[in-house]
Amino acid sequence: MNTKIHPALVGSLTSTAPSEGIINFSPGPTSLPKDVEKKIASIFNKGGLTSLALSHRSPEFLKILEHTIAITRKVMEIPDDYEVIFTHGGGHGQFAAVPLNLCHEKSDIATYIVNGTWSARGRDEAMKYCSVKTIDGRDMQTGNYTTFPKLNESDIDPESKYLYLCSNETVNGIELHRLPKLPESRKHVPLVVDASSDFTSKPIDWHGSGVGVLFACASKNIGHPGLTVAIVRRDLLGKDKASPLCPGVFNYTINSEAGNLWNTPATFNIEVVGLLMDWLENKGGVAANECRSIDKANTLYDVIDNSKGFYGTPVNDKGLRSRMNIPFNIKGGDETLTNKFLVESWDLGMVGLRTLTPFGVGDYLRASLYNGVTLEETKKLADFMESFAKKNS
């Protein structure tokens, strides 16, 4: 008996399709836009030292760093009273960095809105460093995360050092298309946003939503693994603000005062972020990118909603459906059909629809539509889904 498992069923991204036809729907790390990849290749083909080998204090790299910060500010319309800080440690590093920077004492209160896998993980990490209060977004009947909780005044402790949320839950398929406005009596509480998977996909009302800190790991929408951007409101900086336990590498104030050079930053990764932001500006900025994100997401959700139940998705509220990560199952999770779908789509070059995660493979497949995925590539998946449903209904 042949017991060999097909590569598609264990998350392989190496399809037998021609390399130029491979579409990476992985939830991250994922692919960059083709134009950005070509720009990177041209830099390396020029010869001479690249940012992989530049001293972080050399004038050549300082020019790259200055450009990346400036173009990020421009594209994302970041106000002057915010610092742009590049850090190590990914999103998980920020799960610790946020409470260590904003809570001086272990007894300081932080309120966490938990509406999915990643906000729960951020909350659990913060419990080591501060006193956490939770606004629970689970469905009380199913125990699943399929919505976003209402922010009642009474649920937000007025003594909170910050209110934390994840604006796009990649596993659960829930996205806030706009950040919430806090009740008037709680507007003094800074909003902390994990925007790792939806940064650059929509405008941010920095002051209107009271954003205190917004962070995003690079490996989904703006670059490669190994870099995280933290955008911090300056009134939250100060040597007396952070916990005395906060490591220097995660300390916002230390890194801001050092101009992102307190220790060696991820030089190449910073340059790639700058190139991605250049690409976004040339494509019409963040507003135009939101329109592309909406079009891509609707292309798949329309197939799901019109499939007469062949495909399902966990979030019924269309106003909360993620544009970045579209979870879907086949015939309620039919294993045979799901495996057949994965193999056939993989053979056509559509990879990353199932990846191995710390949480297993999950109940749903996921199509992630980050900046590296075009509308035309999304339509290719939609056409395959329609064809597959007709053949297997």
PDB file of C-alpha atoms in Angstrom, residues 227-332:
ATOM      1  CA  LEU A 227      11.622  42.995  11.357  1.00  0.00           C
ATOM      2  CA  THR A 228       8.726  44.631  13.166  1.00  0.00           C
ATOM      3  CA  VAL A 229       7.616  48.235  12.938  1.00  0.00           C
ATOM      4  CA  ALA A 230       6.271  49.870  16.102  1.00  0.00           C
ATOM      5  CA  ILE A 231       4.632  53.270  15.691  1.00  0.00           C
ATOM      6  CA  VAL A 232       4.499  54.933  19.099  1.00  0.00           C
ATOM      7  CA  ARG A 233       2.876  58.177  20.197  1.00  0.00           C
ATOM      8  CA  ARG A 234       5.575  60.355  21.703  1.00  0.00           C
ATOM      9  CA  ASP A 235       3.725  61.190  24.910  1.00  0.00           C
ATOM     10  CA  LEU A 236       4.041  57.490  25.830  1.00  0.00           C
ATOM     11  CA  LEU A 237       7.833  57.675  25.686  1.00  0.00           C
ATOM     12  CA  GLY A 238      10.024  58.576  28.633  1.00  0.00           C
ATOM     13  CA  LYS A 239      12.584  56.923  30.856  1.00  0.00           C
ATOM     14  CA  ASP A 240      10.124  56.839  33.761  1.00  0.00           C
ATOM     15  CA  LYS A 241       7.325  55.181  31.755  1.00  0.00           C
ATOM     16  CA  ALA A 242       8.657  51.696  31.095  1.00  0.00           C
ATOM     17  CA  SER A 243       9.067  48.849  33.545  1.00  0.00           C
ATOM     18  CA  PRO A 244      12.590  48.663  34.983  1.00  0.00           C
ATOM     19  CA  LEU A 245      12.561  45.062  33.680  1.00  0.00           C
ATOM     20  CA  CYS A 246      12.145  46.147  30.045  1.00  0.00           C
ATOM     21  CA  PRO A 247      15.138  44.974  27.967  1.00  0.00           C
ATOM     22  CA  GLY A 248      16.881  47.726  26.039  1.00  0.00           C
ATOM     23  CA  VAL A 249      16.271  45.955  22.733  1.00  0.00           C
ATOM     24  CA  PHE A 250      12.498  46.302  23.300  1.00  0.00           C
ATOM     25  CA  ASN A 251      12.525  49.709  25.010  1.00  0.00           C
ATOM     26  CA  TYR A 252      10.709  52.245  22.827  1.00  0.00           C
ATOM     27  CA  THR A 253      12.330  55.271  24.460  1.00  0.00           C
ATOM     28  CA  ILE A 254      15.883  53.940  24.208  1.00  0.00           C
ATOM     29  CA  ASN A 255      15.451  52.993  20.556  1.00  0.00           C
ATOM     30  CA  SER A 256      13.711  56.237  19.659  1.00  0.00           C
ATOM     31  CA  GLU A 257      16.421  58.353  21.255  1.00  0.00           C
ATOM     32  CA  ALA A 258      19.063  56.277  19.453  1.00  0.00           C
ATOM     33  CA  GLY A 259      17.412  56.818  16.079  1.00  0.00           C
ATOM     34  CA  ASN A 260      16.785  53.096  15.571  1.00  0.00           C
ATOM     35  CA  LEU A 261      20.507  52.432  16.014  1.00  0.00           C
ATOM     36  CA  TRP A 262      20.796  51.369  19.673  1.00  0.00           C
ATOM     37  CA  ASN A 263      21.757  47.938  18.400  1.00  0.00           C
ATOM     38  CA  THR A 264      22.244  46.644  14.871  1.00  0.00           C
ATOM     39  CA  PRO A 265      18.876  46.768  13.094  1.00  0.00           C
ATOM     40  CA  ALA A 266      17.794  44.386  10.336  1.00  0.00           C
ATOM     41  CA  THR A 267      19.394  46.490   7.602  1.00  0.00           C
ATOM     42  CA  PHE A 268      18.211  44.585   4.516  1.00  0.00           C
ATOM     43  CA  ASN A 269      14.703  44.150   5.892  1.00  0.00           C
ATOM     44  CA  ILE A 270      14.421  47.890   6.508  1.00  0.00           C
ATOM     45  CA  GLU A 271      15.387  48.580   2.908  1.00  0.00           C
ATOM     46  CA  VAL A 272      12.738  46.130   1.681  1.00  0.00           C
ATOM     47  CA  VAL A 273      10.052  47.936   3.705  1.00  0.00           C
ATOM     48  CA  GLY A 274      11.093  51.152   1.999  1.00  0.00           C
ATOM     49  CA  LEU A 275      10.816  49.523  -1.431  1.00  0.00           C
ATOM     50  CA  LEU A 276       7.367  48.144  -0.568  1.00  0.00           C
ATOM     51  CA  MET A 277       6.216  51.590   0.574  1.00  0.00           C
ATOM     52  CA  ASP A 278       7.566  53.090  -2.673  1.00  0.00           C
ATOM     53  CA  TRP A 279       5.488  50.516  -4.552  1.00  0.00           C
ATOM     54  CA  LEU A 280       2.381  51.435  -2.557  1.00  0.00           C
ATOM     55  CA  GLU A 281       2.880  55.127  -3.261  1.00  0.00           C
ATOM     56  CA  ASN A 282       3.245  54.429  -6.981  1.00  0.00           C
ATOM     57  CA  LYS A 283       0.049  52.359  -6.862  1.00  0.00           C
ATOM     58  CA  GLY A 284      -2.010  55.224  -5.432  1.00  0.00           C
ATOM     59  CA  GLY A 285      -1.272  55.001  -1.709  1.00  0.00           C
ATOM     60  CA  VAL A 286      -3.182  53.344   1.073  1.00  0.00           C
ATOM     61  CA  ALA A 287      -6.655  54.399  -0.116  1.00  0.00           C
ATOM     62  CA  ALA A 288      -6.129  52.736  -3.499  1.00  0.00           C
ATOM     63  CA  ASN A 289      -4.683  49.692  -1.768  1.00  0.00           C
ATOM     64  CA  GLU A 290      -7.829  49.365   0.325  1.00  0.00           C
ATOM     65  CA  CYS A 291      -9.892  49.283  -2.868  1.00  0.00           C
ATOM     66  CA  ARG A 292      -7.704  46.465  -4.186  1.00  0.00           C
ATOM     67  CA  SER A 293      -8.074  44.597  -0.892  1.00  0.00           C
ATOM     68  CA  ILE A 294     -11.859  44.910  -1.033  1.00  0.00           C
ATOM     69  CA  ASP A 295     -11.982  43.685  -4.632  1.00  0.00           C
ATOM     70  CA  LYS A 296      -9.791  40.666  -3.896  1.00  0.00           C
ATOM     71  CA  ALA A 297     -11.751  39.660  -0.803  1.00  0.00           C
ATOM     72  CA  ASN A 298     -15.142  40.079  -2.498  1.00  0.00           C
ATOM     73  CA  THR A 299     -13.961  37.896  -5.368  1.00  0.00           C
ATOM     74  CA  LEU A 300     -13.634  34.920  -2.991  1.00  0.00           C
ATOM     75  CA  TYR A 301     -16.500  35.692  -0.618  1.00  0.00           C
ATOM     76  CA  ASP A 302     -18.884  35.922  -3.594  1.00  0.00           C
ATOM     77  CA  VAL A 303     -17.927  32.381  -4.626  1.00  0.00           C
ATOM     78  CA  ILE A 304     -18.401  31.130  -1.055  1.00  0.00           C
ATOM     79  CA  ASP A 305     -21.752  32.874  -0.534  1.00  0.00           C
ATOM     80  CA  ASN A 306     -23.120  31.771  -3.907  1.00  0.00           C
ATOM     81  CA  SER A 307     -22.025  28.138  -3.609  1.00  0.00           C
ATOM     82  CA  LYS A 308     -25.307  26.966  -2.023  1.00  0.00           C
ATOM     83  CA  GLY A 309     -23.450  25.620   0.995  1.00  0.00           C
ATOM     84  CA  PHE A 310     -20.666  23.830  -0.838  1.00  0.00           C
ATOM     85  CA  TYR A 311     -18.233  26.305   0.726  1.00  0.00           C
ATOM     86  CA  GLY A 312     -18.613  27.766   4.181  1.00  0.00           C
ATOM     87  CA  THR A 313     -16.890  30.543   6.121  1.00  0.00           C
ATOM     88  CA  PRO A 314     -17.108  31.063   9.900  1.00  0.00           C
ATOM     89  CA  VAL A 315     -17.869  34.801  10.047  1.00  0.00           C
ATOM     90  CA  ASN A 316     -21.430  35.636   9.039  1.00  0.00           C
ATOM     91  CA  ASP A 317     -21.195  39.376   9.708  1.00  0.00           C
ATOM     92  CA  LYS A 318     -19.945  40.745   6.386  1.00  0.00           C
ATOM     93  CA  GLY A 319     -18.854  43.938   8.125  1.00  0.00           C
ATOM     94  CA  LEU A 320     -16.316  41.928  10.130  1.00  0.00           C
ATOM     95  CA  ARG A 321     -15.089  39.475   7.522  1.00  0.00           C
ATOM     96  CA  SER A 322     -11.356  39.680   7.016  1.00  0.00           C
ATOM     97  CA  ARG A 323     -10.148  41.025   3.696  1.00  0.00           C
ATOM     98  CA  MET A 324      -6.684  39.644   4.367  1.00  0.00           C
ATOM     99  CA  ASN A 325      -7.428  36.037   5.348  1.00  0.00           C
ATOM    100  CA  ILE A 326     -10.447  34.237   3.929  1.00  0.00           C
ATOM    101  CA  PRO A 327     -11.152  30.997   5.836  1.00  0.00           C
ATOM    102  CA  PHE A 328     -13.359  28.482   4.060  1.00  0.00           C
ATOM    103  CA  ASN A 329     -14.294  24.835   4.314  1.00  0.00           C
ATOM    104  CA  ILE A 330     -15.694  22.373   1.810  1.00  0.00           C
ATOM    105  CA  LYS A 331     -18.983  20.587   2.443  1.00  0.00           C
ATOM    106  CA  GLY A 332     -18.777  21.407   6.156  1.00  0.00           C
TER     107      GLY A 332
END
